[in-house]
Amino acid sequence: ELARSESSTSLPVAAAAADGATPASSTSKKTPPPAQPAKGSVESYDLKQRLQEDLREGILQFNLNPKNGLKTLVKRGHLEMTPAAVAQFLRQQAGKLDKTKVGEYLGKEKEYQDGFCVKVLHEYVDQLDFTGMEFDIAIRHFLAGFRLPGEAQKIDRMMEKFAERYCTLNKSVFPSADVAFVLAFSVIMLQTDLHNPAIKEERKMTKDSFRRNNRGICDGKDLDDSFLDAIYDRIKLAPITLEEDESQRKALNERQASNGASATA
């Protein structure tokens, strides 16, 4: 009886095996469903895209109206309305901002927005490092991020702050920031004179003229002639220009040369 019982209880399994069925204890492998992007990754990507679009819109508005552009950036969380933060924004986004608008903003009078723009100018200059630079090279570095306004008062204000910063970082070059300021303004005038196409070649400032213009500015004494001559030579060799202006000038020259070659062909 016991043998018959054991045999009968084992028959179903044996029969199943004989038919090629999988034993109940075995599990078949299933193809996993395709992986879905993590929800957090999608949201992070969308947020990044939205922030970039907000930044582009703020920059576009700045290039039309700096005050409105900054308000937009502050409203959307891209910027703190502090002089240091705005100055850093102007420097970091220099390649996308309209250089003329940046210069106009930095050149605003003390009365504008309770002097906020003047504070931004000071922060902007203080974030620049002129250590060990030749004086005119430092001016080029300073003016690389904006177009200098045309008004003499605004140029005065900007170059005065530049001179202060330069002397703080290069204490042995000039006896005072006042000397650096006078020379900085003189360098701007030299740049305008040498590279203004409206001024005839025979009327352009000479090296001797540049020396005479700066006689006695060093607390009644003269700066070394070799120091002034080196500045003159570098400015004459290469004008102080914005990168995009230089690119446009080269493109124009290439077009003119191409047109001339076509005309003679």
Coordinates of C-alpha atoms in Angstrom, one line a residue, residues 86-179:
V86 CA 25.6 93.5 -11.4
A87 CA 29.3 94.2 -12.1
Q88 CA 30.0 90.5 -12.1
F89 CA 27.1 89.9 -14.5
L90 CA 28.4 92.6 -16.9
R91 CA 31.8 90.9 -16.9
Q92 CA 30.7 87.3 -17.2
Q93 CA 28.2 88.0 -20.0
A94 CA 30.4 90.5 -21.8
G95 CA 30.4 88.4 -25.0
K96 CA 26.6 88.6 -25.3
L97 CA 25.9 92.2 -24.0
D98 CA 25.8 95.2 -26.3
K99 CA 29.1 97.0 -25.5
T100 CA 27.6 100.5 -26.1
K101 CA 24.8 99.8 -23.6
V102 CA 27.3 98.5 -21.0
G103 CA 29.4 101.7 -21.4
E104 CA 26.3 103.9 -21.1
Y105 CA 25.2 102.1 -18.0
L106 CA 28.6 102.3 -16.3
G107 CA 28.9 106.0 -17.2
K108 CA 25.7 107.1 -15.6
E109 CA 25.8 110.1 -13.4
K110 CA 25.8 110.0 -9.6
E111 CA 22.2 111.3 -9.6
Y112 CA 21.0 108.3 -11.6
Q113 CA 19.3 105.7 -9.4
D114 CA 20.9 107.3 -6.3
G115 CA 24.4 106.6 -7.6
F116 CA 23.8 102.9 -8.1
C117 CA 25.5 102.8 -11.5
V118 CA 28.6 104.6 -10.1
K119 CA 28.8 101.9 -7.4
V120 CA 28.6 99.2 -10.1
L121 CA 31.4 101.0 -12.0
H122 CA 33.6 100.9 -8.9
E123 CA 32.8 97.2 -8.3
Y124 CA 33.4 96.5 -12.0
V125 CA 36.9 98.0 -11.9
D126 CA 37.8 96.5 -8.6
Q127 CA 37.1 93.0 -10.0
L128 CA 39.7 93.5 -12.7
D129 CA 43.4 92.6 -12.1
F130 CA 46.0 94.9 -13.6
T131 CA 48.9 93.6 -11.6
G132 CA 52.2 93.9 -13.5
M133 CA 50.6 95.2 -16.7
E134 CA 52.0 98.1 -18.7
F135 CA 49.8 101.1 -18.3
D136 CA 48.3 101.2 -21.8
I137 CA 47.9 97.4 -21.8
A138 CA 45.9 97.7 -18.6
I139 CA 43.7 100.4 -20.3
R140 CA 43.1 97.9 -23.2
H141 CA 42.1 95.3 -20.6
F142 CA 39.8 97.7 -18.9
L143 CA 38.1 98.8 -22.1
A144 CA 37.6 95.3 -23.5
G145 CA 34.2 94.9 -22.0
F146 CA 32.4 98.1 -23.0
R147 CA 32.5 101.0 -25.4
L148 CA 33.7 104.2 -23.8
P149 CA 31.0 106.9 -23.9
G150 CA 31.7 110.0 -25.9
E151 CA 31.0 112.5 -23.1
A152 CA 34.2 113.9 -21.4
Q153 CA 32.7 113.8 -17.9
K154 CA 31.8 110.1 -18.2
I155 CA 35.3 109.4 -19.5
D156 CA 36.8 111.3 -16.6
R157 CA 34.7 109.3 -14.1
M158 CA 35.7 106.0 -15.6
M159 CA 39.4 106.7 -16.1
E160 CA 39.7 108.2 -12.6
K161 CA 38.5 104.9 -11.1
F162 CA 40.7 102.9 -13.4
A163 CA 43.8 105.0 -12.4
E164 CA 43.0 104.4 -8.7
R165 CA 42.8 100.7 -9.2
Y166 CA 45.9 100.5 -11.3
C167 CA 47.9 102.4 -8.7
T168 CA 46.6 100.2 -5.9
L169 CA 48.0 97.1 -7.8
N170 CA 51.1 98.8 -9.1
K171 CA 52.4 101.1 -6.4
S172 CA 55.8 101.8 -7.9
V173 CA 54.7 103.1 -11.3
F174 CA 53.3 106.5 -10.4
P175 CA 53.7 108.7 -7.3
S176 CA 49.9 109.1 -7.1
A177 CA 46.6 108.1 -8.7
D178 CA 46.2 111.7 -10.0
V179 CA 49.2 111.3 -12.2

